[in-house]
Amino acid sequence: MTTTQPFTTSSGDYLSVLLSLWIPRYGWTIILPIAICAAVGFVYDPRFLLIALMLLFIVVPMLMSFLYTYYMLTPEARRAVIRKQVEIDENNFIRLIYLSDEKKENAESGKSVAQRTLLPIASE
């Protein structure tokens, strides 16, 4: 059985993975209106350039705050960024051990309570 050292995933790493999944799927719904307004602004009416900038600097940050609220405040995101350890037993299981915060451990003089989650490995 192999056990890793305790580690954490930063929330920035979690957000970058989320965006790498979300942008290819839904990014065109943001980019398309901005691109259309910019193109119309360059060809016909420069006021559409102002609309494109409003979309870029007002609407896009609002959408990003929606993404943060909808995805980053879920229990799954919390479990992804807390301190954990992985145990791997080949052909049997992968176990995630959720550890308490390192600062709390030091404060409680080594009293550590771990939660364990088993992830089955698919057999061939």
mmCIF file of C-alpha atoms in Angstrom:
data_model
loop_
_atom_site.group_PDB
_atom_site.id
_atom_site.type_symbol
_atom_site.label_atom_id
_atom_site.label_comp_id
_atom_site.label_asym_id
_atom_site.label_seq_id
_atom_site.Cartn_x
_atom_site.Cartn_y
_atom_site.Cartn_z
ATOM 1 C CA MET A 1 0.000 0.000 0.000
ATOM 2 C CA THR A 2 1.267 3.464 -0.916
ATOM 3 C CA THR A 3 0.458 6.569 1.128
ATOM 4 C CA THR A 4 1.183 10.152 0.093
ATOM 5 C CA GLN A 5 2.294 12.982 2.315
ATOM 6 C CA PRO A 6 -0.508 15.337 3.419
ATOM 7 C CA PHE A 7 -1.229 17.932 0.728
ATOM 8 C CA THR A 8 -3.691 20.634 -0.213
ATOM 9 C CA THR A 9 -5.019 21.939 -3.494
ATOM 10 C CA SER A 10 -5.226 25.703 -3.725
ATOM 11 C CA SER A 11 -8.528 27.333 -4.553
ATOM 12 C CA GLY A 12 -6.815 29.021 -7.515
ATOM 13 C CA ASP A 13 -5.898 25.625 -8.956
ATOM 14 C CA TYR A 14 -9.468 24.441 -8.441
ATOM 15 C CA LEU A 15 -10.812 27.560 -10.190
ATOM 16 C CA SER A 16 -8.423 27.153 -13.134
ATOM 17 C CA VAL A 17 -9.582 23.560 -13.628
ATOM 18 C CA LEU A 18 -13.195 24.713 -13.389
ATOM 19 C CA LEU A 19 -12.609 27.421 -15.994
ATOM 20 C CA SER A 20 -10.792 25.004 -18.292
ATOM 21 C CA LEU A 21 -13.947 22.879 -18.256
ATOM 22 C CA TRP A 22 -16.481 25.731 -18.339
ATOM 23 C CA ILE A 23 -14.957 28.031 -20.997
ATOM 24 C CA PRO A 24 -14.811 25.490 -23.879
ATOM 25 C CA ARG A 25 -18.404 24.536 -23.155
ATOM 26 C CA TYR A 26 -20.017 27.944 -22.532
ATOM 27 C CA GLY A 27 -17.350 30.530 -23.369
ATOM 28 C CA TRP A 28 -18.790 31.226 -26.806
ATOM 29 C CA THR A 29 -21.915 32.678 -25.150
ATOM 30 C CA ILE A 30 -19.685 35.382 -23.665
ATOM 31 C CA ILE A 31 -17.252 35.933 -26.528
ATOM 32 C CA LEU A 32 -19.796 35.961 -29.369
ATOM 33 C CA PRO A 33 -21.840 39.052 -28.295
ATOM 34 C CA ILE A 34 -18.648 40.994 -27.514
ATOM 35 C CA ALA A 35 -17.124 40.069 -30.887
ATOM 36 C CA ILE A 36 -20.321 40.960 -32.776
ATOM 37 C CA CYS A 37 -20.599 44.350 -31.066
ATOM 38 C CA ALA A 38 -16.912 45.072 -31.725
ATOM 39 C CA ALA A 39 -17.224 44.090 -35.400
ATOM 40 C CA VAL A 40 -20.350 46.212 -35.896
ATOM 41 C CA GLY A 41 -18.592 49.062 -34.097
ATOM 42 C CA PHE A 42 -15.594 48.957 -36.406
ATOM 43 C CA VAL A 43 -17.681 48.648 -39.586
ATOM 44 C CA TYR A 44 -20.839 50.727 -39.003
ATOM 45 C CA ASP A 45 -21.263 52.639 -35.768
ATOM 46 C CA PRO A 46 -18.479 53.312 -33.220
ATOM 47 C CA ARG A 47 -21.044 53.391 -30.411
ATOM 48 C CA PHE A 48 -21.152 49.611 -30.588
ATOM 49 C CA LEU A 49 -17.508 49.592 -29.469
ATOM 50 C CA LEU A 50 -18.691 51.219 -26.264
ATOM 51 C CA ILE A 51 -21.304 48.489 -25.871
ATOM 52 C CA ALA A 52 -18.632 45.829 -26.417
ATOM 53 C CA LEU A 53 -16.495 47.437 -23.701
ATOM 54 C CA MET A 54 -19.493 47.581 -21.349
ATOM 55 C CA LEU A 55 -20.097 43.894 -21.932
ATOM 56 C CA LEU A 56 -16.451 43.149 -21.317
ATOM 57 C CA PHE A 57 -15.989 45.203 -18.142
ATOM 58 C CA ILE A 58 -19.458 44.982 -16.547
ATOM 59 C CA VAL A 59 -21.150 41.764 -17.642
ATOM 60 C CA VAL A 60 -18.120 39.434 -17.653
ATOM 61 C CA PRO A 61 -17.109 40.193 -14.015
ATOM 62 C CA MET A 62 -20.730 39.631 -12.980
ATOM 63 C CA LEU A 63 -20.654 36.241 -14.712
ATOM 64 C CA MET A 64 -17.402 35.379 -12.968
ATOM 65 C CA SER A 65 -18.940 36.210 -9.594
ATOM 66 C CA PHE A 66 -21.847 33.940 -10.512
ATOM 67 C CA LEU A 67 -19.380 31.128 -11.307
ATOM 68 C CA TYR A 68 -17.655 31.638 -7.981
ATOM 69 C CA THR A 69 -20.922 31.611 -6.061
ATOM 70 C CA TYR A 70 -22.402 28.658 -7.950
ATOM 71 C CA TYR A 71 -19.350 26.389 -8.133
ATOM 72 C CA MET A 72 -16.733 27.481 -5.604
ATOM 73 C CA LEU A 73 -19.038 27.535 -2.574
ATOM 74 C CA THR A 74 -20.185 23.924 -2.925
ATOM 75 C CA PRO A 75 -19.278 21.110 -0.516
ATOM 76 C CA GLU A 76 -17.371 19.401 -3.344
ATOM 77 C CA ALA A 77 -15.132 22.440 -3.737
ATOM 78 C CA ARG A 78 -14.547 22.512 0.010
ATOM 79 C CA ARG A 79 -13.490 18.858 -0.003
ATOM 80 C CA ALA A 80 -11.202 19.491 -2.976
ATOM 81 C CA VAL A 81 -9.197 22.226 -1.255
ATOM 82 C CA ILE A 82 -8.868 20.915 2.307
ATOM 83 C CA ARG A 83 -5.795 19.067 3.530
ATOM 84 C CA LYS A 84 -5.825 15.391 2.616
ATOM 85 C CA GLN A 85 -3.758 12.286 2.131
ATOM 86 C CA VAL A 86 -4.151 9.463 -0.393
ATOM 87 C CA GLU A 87 -3.730 5.737 0.232
ATOM 88 C CA ILE A 88 -3.477 3.483 -2.815
ATOM 89 C CA ASP A 89 -3.774 -0.289 -2.639
ATOM 90 C CA GLU A 90 -3.241 -1.600 -6.157
ATOM 91 C CA ASN A 91 -6.259 -3.385 -7.656
ATOM 92 C CA ASN A 92 -8.322 -2.768 -4.502
ATOM 93 C CA PHE A 93 -8.979 0.855 -3.632
ATOM 94 C CA ILE A 94 -7.922 4.466 -3.495
ATOM 95 C CA ARG A 95 -8.669 6.007 -0.106
ATOM 96 C CA LEU A 96 -8.858 9.759 0.502
ATOM 97 C CA ILE A 97 -8.145 10.695 4.097
ATOM 98 C CA TYR A 98 -9.375 14.191 4.936
ATOM 99 C CA LEU A 99 -7.174 15.663 7.642
ATOM 100 C CA SER A 100 -7.888 18.477 10.015
ATOM 101 C CA ASP A 101 -6.230 21.823 9.436
ATOM 102 C CA GLU A 102 -2.525 21.905 10.283
ATOM 103 C CA LYS A 103 -2.946 24.999 12.459
ATOM 104 C CA LYS A 104 -5.747 23.344 14.429
ATOM 105 C CA GLU A 105 -3.587 20.244 14.930
ATOM 106 C CA ASN A 106 -0.827 22.307 16.467
ATOM 107 C CA ALA A 107 -3.315 24.103 18.695
ATOM 108 C CA GLU A 108 -4.936 20.868 19.878
ATOM 109 C CA SER A 109 -1.509 19.306 20.597
ATOM 110 C CA GLY A 110 -1.686 16.558 18.027
ATOM 111 C CA LYS A 111 -5.317 15.466 18.353
ATOM 112 C CA SER A 112 -6.159 14.716 14.737
ATOM 113 C CA VAL A 113 -9.462 13.355 13.500
ATOM 114 C CA ALA A 114 -9.442 12.070 9.938
ATOM 115 C CA GLN A 115 -12.371 11.303 7.685
ATOM 116 C CA ARG A 116 -11.862 8.450 5.268
ATOM 117 C CA THR A 117 -13.449 7.989 1.865
ATOM 118 C CA LEU A 118 -12.959 4.869 -0.246
ATOM 119 C CA LEU A 119 -12.963 5.167 -4.019
ATOM 120 C CA PRO A 120 -13.275 1.752 -5.724
ATOM 121 C CA ILE A 121 -10.998 0.911 -8.598
ATOM 122 C CA ALA A 122 -12.786 -0.484 -11.638
ATOM 123 C CA SER A 123 -11.670 -4.017 -12.370
ATOM 124 C CA GLU A 124 -10.905 -5.137 -15.895
#
